[in-house]
Coordinates of C-alpha atoms and ligand atoms in Angstrom, one line a residue:
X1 CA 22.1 -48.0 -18.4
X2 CA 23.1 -50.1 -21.7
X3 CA 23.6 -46.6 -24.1
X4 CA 20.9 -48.2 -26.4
X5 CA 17.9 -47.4 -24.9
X6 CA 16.2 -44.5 -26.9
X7 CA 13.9 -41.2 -26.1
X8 CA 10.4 -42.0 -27.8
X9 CA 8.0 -39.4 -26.1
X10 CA 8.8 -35.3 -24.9
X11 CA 5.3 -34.4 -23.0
X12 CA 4.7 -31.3 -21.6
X13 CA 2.2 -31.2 -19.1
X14 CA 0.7 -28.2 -17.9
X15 CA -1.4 -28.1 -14.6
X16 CA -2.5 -25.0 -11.6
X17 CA -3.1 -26.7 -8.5
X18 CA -3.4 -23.6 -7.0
X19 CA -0.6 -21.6 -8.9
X20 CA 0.8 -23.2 -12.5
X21 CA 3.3 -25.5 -12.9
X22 CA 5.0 -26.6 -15.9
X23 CA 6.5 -30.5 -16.1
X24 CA 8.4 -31.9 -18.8
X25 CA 7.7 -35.8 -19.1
X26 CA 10.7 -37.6 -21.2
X27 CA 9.5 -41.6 -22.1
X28 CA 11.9 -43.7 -23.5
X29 CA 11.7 -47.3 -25.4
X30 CA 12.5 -49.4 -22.5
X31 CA 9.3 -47.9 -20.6
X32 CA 11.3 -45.4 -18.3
X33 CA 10.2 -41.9 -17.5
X34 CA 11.8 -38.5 -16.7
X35 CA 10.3 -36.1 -14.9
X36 CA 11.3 -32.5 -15.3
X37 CA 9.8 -29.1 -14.2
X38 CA 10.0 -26.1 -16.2
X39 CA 7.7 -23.4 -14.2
X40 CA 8.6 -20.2 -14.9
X41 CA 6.5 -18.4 -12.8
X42 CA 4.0 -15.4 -14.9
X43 CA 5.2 -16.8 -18.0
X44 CA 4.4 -20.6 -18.0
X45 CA 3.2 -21.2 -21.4
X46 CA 6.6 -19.4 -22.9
X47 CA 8.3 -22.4 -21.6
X48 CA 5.8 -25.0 -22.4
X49 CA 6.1 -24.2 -26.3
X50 CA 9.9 -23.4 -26.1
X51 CA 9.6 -27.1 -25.1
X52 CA 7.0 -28.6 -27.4
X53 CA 7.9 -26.7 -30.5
X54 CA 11.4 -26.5 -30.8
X55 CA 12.8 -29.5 -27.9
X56 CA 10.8 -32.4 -28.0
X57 CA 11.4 -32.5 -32.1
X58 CA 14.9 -32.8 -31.2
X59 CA 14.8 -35.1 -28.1
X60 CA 12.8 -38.3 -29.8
X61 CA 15.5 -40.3 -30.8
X62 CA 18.5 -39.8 -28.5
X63 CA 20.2 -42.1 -26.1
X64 CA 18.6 -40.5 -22.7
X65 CA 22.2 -41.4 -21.3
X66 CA 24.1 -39.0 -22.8
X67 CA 22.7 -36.1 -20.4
X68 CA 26.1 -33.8 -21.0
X69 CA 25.7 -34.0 -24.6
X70 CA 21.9 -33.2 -24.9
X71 CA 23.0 -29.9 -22.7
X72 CA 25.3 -28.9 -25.0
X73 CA 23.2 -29.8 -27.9
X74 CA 20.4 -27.5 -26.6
X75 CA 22.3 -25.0 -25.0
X76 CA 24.9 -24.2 -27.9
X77 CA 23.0 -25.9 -31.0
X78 CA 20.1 -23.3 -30.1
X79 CA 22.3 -20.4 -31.2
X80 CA 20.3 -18.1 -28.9
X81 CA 21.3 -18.8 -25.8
X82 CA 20.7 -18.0 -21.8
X83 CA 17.7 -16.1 -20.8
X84 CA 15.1 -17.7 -18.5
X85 CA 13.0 -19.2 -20.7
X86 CA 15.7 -21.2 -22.9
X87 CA 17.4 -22.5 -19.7
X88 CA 14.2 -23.1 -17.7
X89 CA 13.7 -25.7 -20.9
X90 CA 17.1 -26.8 -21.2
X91 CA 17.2 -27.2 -17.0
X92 CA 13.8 -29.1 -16.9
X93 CA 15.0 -31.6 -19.9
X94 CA 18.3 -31.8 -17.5
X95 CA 16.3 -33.0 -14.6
X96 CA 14.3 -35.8 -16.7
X97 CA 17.4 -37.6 -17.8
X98 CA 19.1 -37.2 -14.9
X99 CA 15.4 -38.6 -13.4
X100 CA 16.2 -41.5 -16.0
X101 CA 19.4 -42.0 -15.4
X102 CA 18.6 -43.1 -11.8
X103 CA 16.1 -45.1 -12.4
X104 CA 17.7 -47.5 -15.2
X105 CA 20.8 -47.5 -12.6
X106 CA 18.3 -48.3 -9.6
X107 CA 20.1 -45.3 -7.3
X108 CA 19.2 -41.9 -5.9
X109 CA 20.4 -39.2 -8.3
X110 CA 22.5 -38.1 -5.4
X111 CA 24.5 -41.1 -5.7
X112 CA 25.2 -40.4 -9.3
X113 CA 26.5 -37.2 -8.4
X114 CA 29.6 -38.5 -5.9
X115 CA 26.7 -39.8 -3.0
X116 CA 26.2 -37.9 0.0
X117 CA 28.6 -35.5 1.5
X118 CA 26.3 -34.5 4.3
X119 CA 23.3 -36.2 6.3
X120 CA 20.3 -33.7 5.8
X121 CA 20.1 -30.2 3.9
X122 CA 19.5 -27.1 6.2
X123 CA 16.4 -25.6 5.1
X124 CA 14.7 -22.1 5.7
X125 CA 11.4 -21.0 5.5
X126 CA 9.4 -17.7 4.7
X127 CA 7.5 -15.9 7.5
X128 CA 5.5 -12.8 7.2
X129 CA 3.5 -10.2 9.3
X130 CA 1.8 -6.7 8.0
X131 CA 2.9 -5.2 11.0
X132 CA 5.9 -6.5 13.2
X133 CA 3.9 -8.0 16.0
X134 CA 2.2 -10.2 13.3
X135 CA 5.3 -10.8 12.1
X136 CA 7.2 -12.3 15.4
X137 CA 4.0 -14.8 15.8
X138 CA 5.0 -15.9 12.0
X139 CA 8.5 -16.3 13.5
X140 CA 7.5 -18.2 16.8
X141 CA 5.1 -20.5 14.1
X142 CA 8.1 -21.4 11.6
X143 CA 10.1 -22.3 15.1
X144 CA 7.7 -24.5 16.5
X145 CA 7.7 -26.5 13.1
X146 CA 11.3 -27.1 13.6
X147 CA 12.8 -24.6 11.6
X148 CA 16.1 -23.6 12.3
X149 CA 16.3 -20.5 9.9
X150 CA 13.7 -18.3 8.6
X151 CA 13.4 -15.9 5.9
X152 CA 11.6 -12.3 7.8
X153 CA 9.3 -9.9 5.7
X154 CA 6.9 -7.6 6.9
X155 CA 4.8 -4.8 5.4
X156 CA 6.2 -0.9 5.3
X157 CA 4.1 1.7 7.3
X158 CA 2.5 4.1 4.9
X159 CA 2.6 1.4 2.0
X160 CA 0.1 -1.4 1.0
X161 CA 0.9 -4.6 -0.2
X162 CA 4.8 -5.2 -0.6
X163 CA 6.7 -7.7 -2.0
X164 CA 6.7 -10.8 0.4
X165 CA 3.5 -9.7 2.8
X166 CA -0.2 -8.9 2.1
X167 CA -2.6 -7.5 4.4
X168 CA -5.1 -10.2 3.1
X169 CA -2.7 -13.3 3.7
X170 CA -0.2 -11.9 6.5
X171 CA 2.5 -15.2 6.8
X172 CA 2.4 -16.4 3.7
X173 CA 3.9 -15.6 0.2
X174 CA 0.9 -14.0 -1.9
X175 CA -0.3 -16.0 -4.5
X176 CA -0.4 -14.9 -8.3
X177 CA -3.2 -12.8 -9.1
X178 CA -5.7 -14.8 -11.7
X179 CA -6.8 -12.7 -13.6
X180 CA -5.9 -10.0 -17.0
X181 CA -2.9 -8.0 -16.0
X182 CA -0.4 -7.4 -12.9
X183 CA -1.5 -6.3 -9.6
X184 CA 0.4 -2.9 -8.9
X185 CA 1.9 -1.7 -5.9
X186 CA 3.7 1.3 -5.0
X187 CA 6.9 0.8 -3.6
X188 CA 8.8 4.2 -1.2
X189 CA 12.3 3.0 -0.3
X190 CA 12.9 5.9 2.1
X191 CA 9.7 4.2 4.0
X192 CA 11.3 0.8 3.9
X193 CA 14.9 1.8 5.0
X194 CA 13.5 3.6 7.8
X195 CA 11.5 0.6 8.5
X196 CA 13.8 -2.6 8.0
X197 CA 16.5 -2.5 10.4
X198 CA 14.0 -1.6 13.4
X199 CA 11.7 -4.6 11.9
X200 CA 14.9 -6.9 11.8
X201 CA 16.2 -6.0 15.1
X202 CA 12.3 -6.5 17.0
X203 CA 13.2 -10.1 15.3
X204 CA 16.2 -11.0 16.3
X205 CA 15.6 -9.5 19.9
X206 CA 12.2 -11.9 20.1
X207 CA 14.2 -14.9 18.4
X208 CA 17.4 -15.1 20.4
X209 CA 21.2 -15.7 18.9
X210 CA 20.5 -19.1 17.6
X211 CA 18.2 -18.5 15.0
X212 CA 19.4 -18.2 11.3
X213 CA 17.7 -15.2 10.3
X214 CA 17.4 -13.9 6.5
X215 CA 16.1 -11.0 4.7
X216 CA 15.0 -10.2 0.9
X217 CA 14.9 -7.0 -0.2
X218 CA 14.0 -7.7 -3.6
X219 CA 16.0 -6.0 -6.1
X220 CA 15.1 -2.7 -4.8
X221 CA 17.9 -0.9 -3.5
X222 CA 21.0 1.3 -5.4
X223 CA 24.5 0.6 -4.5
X224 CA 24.9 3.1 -2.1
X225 CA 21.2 2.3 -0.6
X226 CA 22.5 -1.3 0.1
X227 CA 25.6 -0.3 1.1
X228 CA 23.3 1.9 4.4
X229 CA 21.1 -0.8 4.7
X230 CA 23.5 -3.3 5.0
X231 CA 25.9 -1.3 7.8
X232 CA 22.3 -0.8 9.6
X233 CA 22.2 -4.3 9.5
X234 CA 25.3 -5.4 11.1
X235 CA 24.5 -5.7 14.6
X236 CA 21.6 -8.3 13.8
X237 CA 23.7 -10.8 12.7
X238 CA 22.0 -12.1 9.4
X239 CA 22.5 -14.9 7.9
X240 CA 21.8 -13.4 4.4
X241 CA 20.8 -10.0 3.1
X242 CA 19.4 -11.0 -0.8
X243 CA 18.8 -9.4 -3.6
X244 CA 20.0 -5.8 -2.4
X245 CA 20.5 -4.5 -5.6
X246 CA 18.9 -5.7 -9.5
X247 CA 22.0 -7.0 -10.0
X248 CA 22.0 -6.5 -14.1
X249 CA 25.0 -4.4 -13.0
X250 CA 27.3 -6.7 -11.0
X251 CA 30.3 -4.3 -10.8
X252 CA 28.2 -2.1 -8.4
X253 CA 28.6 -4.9 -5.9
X254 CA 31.7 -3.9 -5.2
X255 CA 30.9 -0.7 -3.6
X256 CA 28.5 -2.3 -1.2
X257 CA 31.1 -4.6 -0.7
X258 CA 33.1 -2.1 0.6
X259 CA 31.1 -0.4 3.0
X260 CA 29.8 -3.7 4.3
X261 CA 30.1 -7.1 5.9
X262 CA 26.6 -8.4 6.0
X263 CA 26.8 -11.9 4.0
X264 CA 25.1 -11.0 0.5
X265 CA 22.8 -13.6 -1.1
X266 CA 22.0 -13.0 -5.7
X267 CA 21.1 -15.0 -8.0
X268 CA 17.9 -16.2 -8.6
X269 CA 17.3 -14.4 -11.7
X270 CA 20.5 -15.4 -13.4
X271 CA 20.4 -18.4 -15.7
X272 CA 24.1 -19.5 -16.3
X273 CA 27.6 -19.3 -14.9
X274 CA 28.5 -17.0 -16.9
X275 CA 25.7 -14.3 -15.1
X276 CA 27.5 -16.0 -11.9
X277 CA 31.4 -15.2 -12.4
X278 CA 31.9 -11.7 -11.6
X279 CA 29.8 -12.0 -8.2
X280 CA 31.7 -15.2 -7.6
X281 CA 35.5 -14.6 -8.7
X282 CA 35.2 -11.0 -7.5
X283 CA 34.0 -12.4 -3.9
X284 CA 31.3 -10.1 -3.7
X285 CA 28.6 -12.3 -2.3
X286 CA 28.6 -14.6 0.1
X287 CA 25.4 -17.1 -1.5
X288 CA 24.8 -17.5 -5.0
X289 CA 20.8 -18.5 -5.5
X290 CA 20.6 -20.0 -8.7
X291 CA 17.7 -22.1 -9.2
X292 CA 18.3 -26.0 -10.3
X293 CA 15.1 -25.4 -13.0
X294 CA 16.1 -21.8 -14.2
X295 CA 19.6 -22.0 -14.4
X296 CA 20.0 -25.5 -16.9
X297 CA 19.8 -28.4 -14.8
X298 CA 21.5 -30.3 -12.0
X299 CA 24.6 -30.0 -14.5
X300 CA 24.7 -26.4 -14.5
X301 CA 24.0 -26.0 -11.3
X302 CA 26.9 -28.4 -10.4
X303 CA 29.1 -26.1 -12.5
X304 CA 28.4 -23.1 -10.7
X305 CA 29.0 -24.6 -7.5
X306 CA 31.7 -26.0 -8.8
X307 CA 33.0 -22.2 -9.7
X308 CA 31.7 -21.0 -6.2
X309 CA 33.4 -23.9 -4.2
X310 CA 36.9 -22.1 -5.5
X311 CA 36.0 -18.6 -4.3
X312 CA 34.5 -19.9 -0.6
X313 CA 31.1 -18.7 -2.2
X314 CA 28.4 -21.4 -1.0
X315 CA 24.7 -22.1 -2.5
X316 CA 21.4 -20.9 -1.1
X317 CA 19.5 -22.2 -3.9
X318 CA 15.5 -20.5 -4.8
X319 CA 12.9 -22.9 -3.7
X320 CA 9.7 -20.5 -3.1
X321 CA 6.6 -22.2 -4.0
X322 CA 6.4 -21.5 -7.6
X323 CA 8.7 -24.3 -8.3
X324 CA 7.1 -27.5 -8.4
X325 CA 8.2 -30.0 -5.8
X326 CA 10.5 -32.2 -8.5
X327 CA 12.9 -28.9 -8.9
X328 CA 12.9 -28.4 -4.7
X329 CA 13.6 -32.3 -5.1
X330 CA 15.9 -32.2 -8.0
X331 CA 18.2 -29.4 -6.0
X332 CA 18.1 -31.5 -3.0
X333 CA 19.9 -34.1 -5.0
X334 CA 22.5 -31.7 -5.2
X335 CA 22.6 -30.7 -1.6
X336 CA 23.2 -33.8 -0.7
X337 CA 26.0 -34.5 -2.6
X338 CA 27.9 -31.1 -2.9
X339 CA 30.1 -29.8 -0.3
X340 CA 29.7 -26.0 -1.0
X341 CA 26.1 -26.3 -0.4
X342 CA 25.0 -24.1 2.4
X343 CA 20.7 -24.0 2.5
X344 CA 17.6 -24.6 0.7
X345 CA 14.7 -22.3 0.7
X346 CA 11.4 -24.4 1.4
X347 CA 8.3 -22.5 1.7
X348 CA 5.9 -25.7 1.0
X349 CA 3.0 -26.4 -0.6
X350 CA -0.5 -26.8 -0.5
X351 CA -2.0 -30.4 0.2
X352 CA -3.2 -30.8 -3.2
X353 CA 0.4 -30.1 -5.1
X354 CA 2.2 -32.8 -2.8
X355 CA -1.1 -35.0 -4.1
X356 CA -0.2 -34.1 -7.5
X357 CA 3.8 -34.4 -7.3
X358 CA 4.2 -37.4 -4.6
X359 CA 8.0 -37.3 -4.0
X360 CA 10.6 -39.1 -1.4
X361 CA 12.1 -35.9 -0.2
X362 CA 11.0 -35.4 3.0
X363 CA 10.8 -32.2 5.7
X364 CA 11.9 -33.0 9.1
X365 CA 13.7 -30.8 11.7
X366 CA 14.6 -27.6 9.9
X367 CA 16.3 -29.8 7.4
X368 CA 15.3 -31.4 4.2
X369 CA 16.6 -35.3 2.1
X370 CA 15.7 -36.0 -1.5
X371 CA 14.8 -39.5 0.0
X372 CA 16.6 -42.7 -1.3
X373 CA 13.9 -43.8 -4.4
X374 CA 16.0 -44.7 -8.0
X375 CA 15.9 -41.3 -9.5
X376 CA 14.7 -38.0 -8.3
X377 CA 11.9 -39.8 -6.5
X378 CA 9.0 -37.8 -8.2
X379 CA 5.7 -39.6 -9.5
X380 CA 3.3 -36.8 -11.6
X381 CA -0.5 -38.1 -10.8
X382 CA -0.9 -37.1 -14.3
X383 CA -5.0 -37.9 -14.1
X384 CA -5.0 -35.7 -11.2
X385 CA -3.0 -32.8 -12.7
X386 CA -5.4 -32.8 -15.9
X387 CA -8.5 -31.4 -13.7
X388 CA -6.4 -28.2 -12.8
X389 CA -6.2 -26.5 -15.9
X390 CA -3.9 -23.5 -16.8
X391 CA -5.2 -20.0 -15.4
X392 CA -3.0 -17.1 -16.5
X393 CA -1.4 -15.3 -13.5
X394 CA 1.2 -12.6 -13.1
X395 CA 3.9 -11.4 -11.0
X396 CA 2.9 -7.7 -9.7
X397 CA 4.3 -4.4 -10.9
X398 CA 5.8 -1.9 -8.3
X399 CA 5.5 1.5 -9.0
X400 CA 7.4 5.1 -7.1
X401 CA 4.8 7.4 -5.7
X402 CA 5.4 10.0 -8.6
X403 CA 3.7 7.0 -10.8
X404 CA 7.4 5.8 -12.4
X405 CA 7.9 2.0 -12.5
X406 CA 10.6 -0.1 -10.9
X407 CA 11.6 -3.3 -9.9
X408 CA 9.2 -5.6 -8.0
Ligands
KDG501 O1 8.4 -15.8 -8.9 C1 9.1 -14.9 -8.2 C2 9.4 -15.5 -6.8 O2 10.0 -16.8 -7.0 C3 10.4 -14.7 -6.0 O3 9.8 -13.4 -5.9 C4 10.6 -15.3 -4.7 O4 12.3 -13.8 -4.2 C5 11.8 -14.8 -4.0 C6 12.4 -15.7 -3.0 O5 13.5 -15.4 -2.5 O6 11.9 -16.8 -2.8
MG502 MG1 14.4 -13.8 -3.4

């Protein structure tokens, strides 16, 4: 890259092959494009005119080279700072000139970043069941695709719908409602602690010692819930228990810390290092999850890793399918290249979003590579994008059985 080459275009493209994603499209003067995505799943359109309104203004003009000094130019030049949907923008603005970057050098973005410190990424996968027979067929399916770990959810008896398995689409993630508000459901965590560590143990009984086996519970739990659930838990040998607790409050880590030694996995709400640095300097999880889109970029993302990598806290980063396939290839570019990195979450897509995003990172074996294309390796059939327009879709709401709300 010569430094003189200049940003001339800041596109935001919108487009719901299936679910909605949001991509940020960075052109310069010498004819090179960046590709980054900004999909903030329920509230898509917050990010696309965070980006149009107030970013592209102030990208037009600078050297796409100067990647560090754009973050810091959004990030701290904003004034307001942090939050999902100001970091999903500054993160998907990130991945385009890094995206640039690699193609006016003609590498990987992996190679920018110090080149490969492993072969392939270990990746796991989601599977489901409404009840846990349904659920251990999910299991045997993920194995015989080659996964090595897997991600085990199944419904509650006595509930409906929970977070992770419907009746409707037992083994798969449920898709965002289209439609005019939230889905609710209603959520009893007696029910489910009753429920999960006879549901965990059927699967690790079934599986066998070998498999890496993983568990979300979703934000759901109090400190001294988690703390039961995750003593309950010790004798099936997880590879991560996530999300035990909402987590606003990291301080009450520390008493499920105390009370247990199953490996804790946070993170894939928070949006800087700074939401990181208790959890990590405190030791108090095992796995931070931050996302490459929703917590600034491949640079912030390096930054946290580079903050875990001191505390012997590795990175389990979120790639569910409401992040577009240049984040999942964007964080693989990472993986690759940074030694604290532990697993990628890979749930797939549907046929017509690989059609959409075409990308060099491949699936093989339980493990996932960005591919060696100049870049990120992502081409946006933009032609084919523009005959999927936008359909508003929400995250549901969970709801106690005396009517109260809480955390989904
Ligand atoms: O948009 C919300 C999802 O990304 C989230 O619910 C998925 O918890 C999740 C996971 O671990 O993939
Ligand atoms: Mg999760």
């Amino acid at each position: 890259m010569s430094g003189t080459d200049t940003i001339v275009a800041a596109d935001v493209v919108v487009t719901s092959p299936g679910r909605n994603f949001v991509t940020l499209k960075i052109t310069t003067a010498e004819g090179l494009v960046g590709w980054g995505d900004a999909t903030l799943n329920g509230r898509e359109l917050a990010v696309a005119s965070y980006l149009r309104d107030h970013v592209a203004p102030l990208l037009v003009g600078r050297d796409p080279a100067r990647i560090e000094d754009t973050w810091q130019y959004l990030y701290r030049g904003a004034y307001w700072r942090r939050g999902p949907v100001t970091m999903t923008s500054v993160g998907a603005v990130d991945l385009a000139l890094w995206d640039i970057k690699g193609k006016a050098t003609g590498q990987p973005v992996y190679q920018l970043l110090g080149g490969a410190v492993r072969d392939r990424i270990l990746a796991y996968t989601h599977a489901s069941g409404w009840d846990v027979p349904r659920l251990l067929d999910a299991v045997d399916a993920r194995r015989e695709h080659g996964f090595l770990a897997v991600r085990a959810q199944s419904g509650v008896p006595g509930l409906g719908t929970v977070y992770g398995v419907s009746e409707a689409a037992a083994g798969h993630e449920r898709p965002d409602r289209h439609g005019t508000g939230p889905d609710e459901e209603i959520w009893d965590t007696d029910a489910y602690l009753r429920h999960a560590p006879e549901m965990l143990a059927a699967v690790r009984e079934h599986a066998g010692p070998g498999l890496k086996l993983l568990h979300d519970t979703h934000h759901r739990l109090t400190p001294g819930e988690a703390a039961r659930l995750g003593r309950a838990l010790e004798p099936v040998n997880l590879f991560w228990l996530e999300d035990v607790t909402p987590a606003e409050n990291q301080e009450v880590l520390r008493h499920v810390r105390r009370h247990t030694t199953v490996p804790l996995a946070i993170g894939e709400v928070f949006n800087t290092v700074w939401e990181c640095q208790t959890l990590i300097t405190e030791q108090l999880i095992d796995f931070v999850r931050t996302c490459v889109t929703h917590a600034g970029g491949i640079s912030h993302l390096r930054r946290i890793a580079a903050l875990a990598e001191i505390w012997q806290v590795r990175l389990g980063p979120h790639g569910p399918s409401d992040i577009s396939p240049v984040a999942l290839g964007a964080s693989l570019h990472v993986g690759l290249s940074t030694p604290n990195f532990a697993i990628q979450e890979y749930m797939g897509y549907e046929p017509v979003v690989h059609e959409v995003f075409r990308h060099a990172w491949s699936y093989e074996d339980g493990h996932l590579h960005p591919g060696d294309e100049p870049g990120l390796g992502i081409e946006v059939d933009e032609a084919l994008a523009a005959r999927f327009p936008y359909e508003p879709g929400y995250l549901p709401v969970a709801r106690r059985r005396d009517g109260s709300v809480t955390d989904w």
